[in-house]
Amino acid sequence: MFQPRIPVNPLPTGIVTPLVQPTVTTDIAPHHTVEAVACNHRAPAPAPASTVRLTPAGLTVVVAGGAGAVLVVGTVLVSMLLAVAVSAASVAVCAVVLRSLLNGQSRRR
């Protein structure tokens, strides 16, 4: 129960059998179909994928969207860098003030 079971795929035989799914229709007269015969031929090559064609307006929208995304990401990254820099500067100022206060108390004694 707790042992993992890895499915083992059988080696390919080179025989291609088409997937035929039965369909049930009630309003169409039944007819005889020729069953697919398994043969050693390769399956037909799939149709080549259609390429995406952009109109000049579509290309402009894509370029503007990409430029906008770059500007937004850049703005967020710069603001995060500035937040870290301001925090570091304020911590440094606090450290200097505390150091001077502690040194001033030890000299008065």
PDB file of C-alpha atoms in Angstrom:
ATOM      1  CA  MET A   1       0.000   0.000   0.000  1.00  0.00           C
ATOM      2  CA  PHE A   2       2.799   2.410   0.837  1.00  0.00           C
ATOM      3  CA  GLN A   3       5.176   1.172  -1.862  1.00  0.00           C
ATOM      4  CA  PRO A   4       5.264   3.442  -4.927  1.00  0.00           C
ATOM      5  CA  ARG A   5       4.265   1.724  -8.131  1.00  0.00           C
ATOM      6  CA  ILE A   6       5.852   3.090 -11.266  1.00  0.00           C
ATOM      7  CA  PRO A   7       3.932   2.282 -14.429  1.00  0.00           C
ATOM      8  CA  VAL A   8       6.017   0.544 -17.057  1.00  0.00           C
ATOM      9  CA  ASN A   9       5.356   1.487 -20.660  1.00  0.00           C
ATOM     10  CA  PRO A  10       5.721  -1.362 -23.127  1.00  0.00           C
ATOM     11  CA  LEU A  11       8.171  -0.954 -25.971  1.00  0.00           C
ATOM     12  CA  PRO A  12       6.646   0.482 -29.131  1.00  0.00           C
ATOM     13  CA  THR A  13       5.765  -2.182 -31.714  1.00  0.00           C
ATOM     14  CA  GLY A  14       5.519   0.090 -34.734  1.00  0.00           C
ATOM     15  CA  ILE A  15       1.887  -0.841 -35.289  1.00  0.00           C
ATOM     16  CA  VAL A  16      -0.410   2.157 -35.275  1.00  0.00           C
ATOM     17  CA  THR A  17      -4.026   1.493 -34.438  1.00  0.00           C
ATOM     18  CA  PRO A  18      -6.413   4.407 -34.814  1.00  0.00           C
ATOM     19  CA  LEU A  19      -8.584   5.333 -31.893  1.00  0.00           C
ATOM     20  CA  VAL A  20     -12.202   4.590 -32.735  1.00  0.00           C
ATOM     21  CA  GLN A  21     -14.880   5.665 -30.311  1.00  0.00           C
ATOM     22  CA  PRO A  22     -18.386   4.313 -30.788  1.00  0.00           C
ATOM     23  CA  THR A  23     -21.100   6.885 -31.105  1.00  0.00           C
ATOM     24  CA  VAL A  24     -24.706   6.239 -30.197  1.00  0.00           C
ATOM     25  CA  THR A  25     -27.298   7.962 -32.324  1.00  0.00           C
ATOM     26  CA  THR A  26     -30.993   7.170 -32.270  1.00  0.00           C
ATOM     27  CA  ASP A  27     -32.364   9.271 -35.135  1.00  0.00           C
ATOM     28  CA  ILE A  28     -29.905   8.101 -37.794  1.00  0.00           C
ATOM     29  CA  ALA A  29     -30.310   4.762 -39.498  1.00  0.00           C
ATOM     30  CA  PRO A  30     -27.506   2.342 -38.618  1.00  0.00           C
ATOM     31  CA  HIS A  31     -24.974   1.749 -41.315  1.00  0.00           C
ATOM     32  CA  HIS A  32     -22.033  -0.567 -41.694  1.00  0.00           C
ATOM     33  CA  THR A  33     -18.578   0.890 -41.208  1.00  0.00           C
ATOM     34  CA  VAL A  34     -15.320  -0.560 -42.358  1.00  0.00           C
ATOM     35  CA  GLU A  35     -13.204  -1.407 -39.361  1.00  0.00           C
ATOM     36  CA  ALA A  36      -9.742   0.031 -39.195  1.00  0.00           C
ATOM     37  CA  VAL A  37      -7.086  -2.452 -40.177  1.00  0.00           C
ATOM     38  CA  ALA A  38      -3.789  -2.310 -38.335  1.00  0.00           C
ATOM     39  CA  CYS A  39      -0.874  -1.979 -40.681  1.00  0.00           C
ATOM     40  CA  ASN A  40       2.811  -1.262 -40.410  1.00  0.00           C
ATOM     41  CA  HIS A  41       2.569   2.123 -42.097  1.00  0.00           C
ATOM     42  CA  ARG A  42       3.281   5.306 -40.271  1.00  0.00           C
ATOM     43  CA  ALA A  43       0.476   7.575 -39.230  1.00  0.00           C
ATOM     44  CA  PRO A  44      -0.059  10.594 -41.479  1.00  0.00           C
ATOM     45  CA  ALA A  45       1.959  13.621 -40.510  1.00  0.00           C
ATOM     46  CA  PRO A  46       0.000  16.258 -38.615  1.00  0.00           C
ATOM     47  CA  ALA A  47      -0.856  19.418 -40.449  1.00  0.00           C
ATOM     48  CA  PRO A  48       1.726  22.171 -39.964  1.00  0.00           C
ATOM     49  CA  ALA A  49       0.841  24.625 -37.240  1.00  0.00           C
ATOM     50  CA  SER A  50      -0.536  27.876 -38.516  1.00  0.00           C
ATOM     51  CA  THR A  51       1.721  30.840 -37.976  1.00  0.00           C
ATOM     52  CA  VAL A  52       0.500  33.865 -36.087  1.00  0.00           C
ATOM     53  CA  ARG A  53       0.203  36.830 -38.371  1.00  0.00           C
ATOM     54  CA  LEU A  54       0.055  40.239 -36.760  1.00  0.00           C
ATOM     55  CA  THR A  55      -1.362  43.291 -38.402  1.00  0.00           C
ATOM     56  CA  PRO A  56       0.530  46.554 -37.925  1.00  0.00           C
ATOM     57  CA  ALA A  57      -2.008  47.590 -35.286  1.00  0.00           C
ATOM     58  CA  GLY A  58      -1.637  44.269 -33.469  1.00  0.00           C
ATOM     59  CA  LEU A  59       2.143  44.556 -33.581  1.00  0.00           C
ATOM     60  CA  THR A  60       1.913  48.054 -32.127  1.00  0.00           C
ATOM     61  CA  VAL A  61      -0.279  46.770 -29.293  1.00  0.00           C
ATOM     62  CA  VAL A  62       2.166  43.947 -28.537  1.00  0.00           C
ATOM     63  CA  VAL A  63       5.161  46.311 -28.518  1.00  0.00           C
ATOM     64  CA  ALA A  64       3.337  48.846 -26.346  1.00  0.00           C
ATOM     65  CA  GLY A  65       2.243  46.120 -23.924  1.00  0.00           C
ATOM     66  CA  GLY A  66       5.788  44.773 -23.663  1.00  0.00           C
ATOM     67  CA  ALA A  67       7.232  48.225 -23.113  1.00  0.00           C
ATOM     68  CA  GLY A  68       4.600  48.938 -20.462  1.00  0.00           C
ATOM     69  CA  ALA A  69       5.383  45.687 -18.669  1.00  0.00           C
ATOM     70  CA  VAL A  70       9.109  46.490 -18.683  1.00  0.00           C
ATOM     71  CA  LEU A  71       8.436  49.967 -17.290  1.00  0.00           C
ATOM     72  CA  VAL A  72       6.174  48.652 -14.529  1.00  0.00           C
ATOM     73  CA  VAL A  73       8.628  45.936 -13.484  1.00  0.00           C
ATOM     74  CA  GLY A  74      11.517  48.410 -13.581  1.00  0.00           C
ATOM     75  CA  THR A  75       9.602  50.900 -11.463  1.00  0.00           C
ATOM     76  CA  VAL A  76       8.778  48.258  -8.862  1.00  0.00           C
ATOM     77  CA  LEU A  77      12.381  47.065  -8.689  1.00  0.00           C
ATOM     78  CA  VAL A  78      13.782  50.598  -8.376  1.00  0.00           C
ATOM     79  CA  SER A  79      11.279  51.474  -5.647  1.00  0.00           C
ATOM     80  CA  MET A  80      12.255  48.337  -3.717  1.00  0.00           C
ATOM     81  CA  LEU A  81      15.929  49.258  -4.050  1.00  0.00           C
ATOM     82  CA  LEU A  82      15.207  52.777  -2.819  1.00  0.00           C
ATOM     83  CA  ALA A  83      13.225  51.415   0.135  1.00  0.00           C
ATOM     84  CA  VAL A  84      16.176  49.240   1.140  1.00  0.00           C
ATOM     85  CA  ALA A  85      18.593  52.158   0.749  1.00  0.00           C
ATOM     86  CA  VAL A  86      16.440  54.506   2.850  1.00  0.00           C
ATOM     87  CA  SER A  87      16.041  51.852   5.550  1.00  0.00           C
ATOM     88  CA  ALA A  88      19.790  51.226   5.636  1.00  0.00           C
ATOM     89  CA  ALA A  89      20.514  54.949   5.881  1.00  0.00           C
ATOM     90  CA  SER A  90      18.037  55.411   8.730  1.00  0.00           C
ATOM     91  CA  VAL A  91      19.502  52.443  10.622  1.00  0.00           C
ATOM     92  CA  ALA A  92      22.991  53.919  10.143  1.00  0.00           C
ATOM     93  CA  VAL A  93      21.858  57.305  11.478  1.00  0.00           C
ATOM     94  CA  CYS A  94      20.232  55.630  14.498  1.00  0.00           C
ATOM     95  CA  ALA A  95      23.445  53.701  15.161  1.00  0.00           C
ATOM     96  CA  VAL A  96      25.521  56.878  15.058  1.00  0.00           C
ATOM     97  CA  VAL A  97      23.120  58.701  17.392  1.00  0.00           C
ATOM     98  CA  LEU A  98      23.050  55.827  19.883  1.00  0.00           C
ATOM     99  CA  ARG A  99      26.837  55.547  19.784  1.00  0.00           C
ATOM    100  CA  SER A 100      27.266  59.232  20.499  1.00  0.00           C
ATOM    101  CA  LEU A 101      24.739  59.078  23.344  1.00  0.00           C
ATOM    102  CA  LEU A 102      26.459  56.091  24.917  1.00  0.00           C
ATOM    103  CA  ASN A 103      29.915  57.673  24.542  1.00  0.00           C
ATOM    104  CA  GLY A 104      28.646  60.923  26.069  1.00  0.00           C
ATOM    105  CA  GLN A 105      27.303  59.131  29.147  1.00  0.00           C
ATOM    106  CA  SER A 106      30.557  57.258  29.744  1.00  0.00           C
ATOM    107  CA  ARG A 107      32.625  60.518  29.619  1.00  0.00           C
ATOM    108  CA  ARG A 108      30.458  62.264  32.205  1.00  0.00           C
ATOM    109  CA  ARG A 109      31.171  59.670  34.866  1.00  0.00           C
TER     110      ARG A 109
END
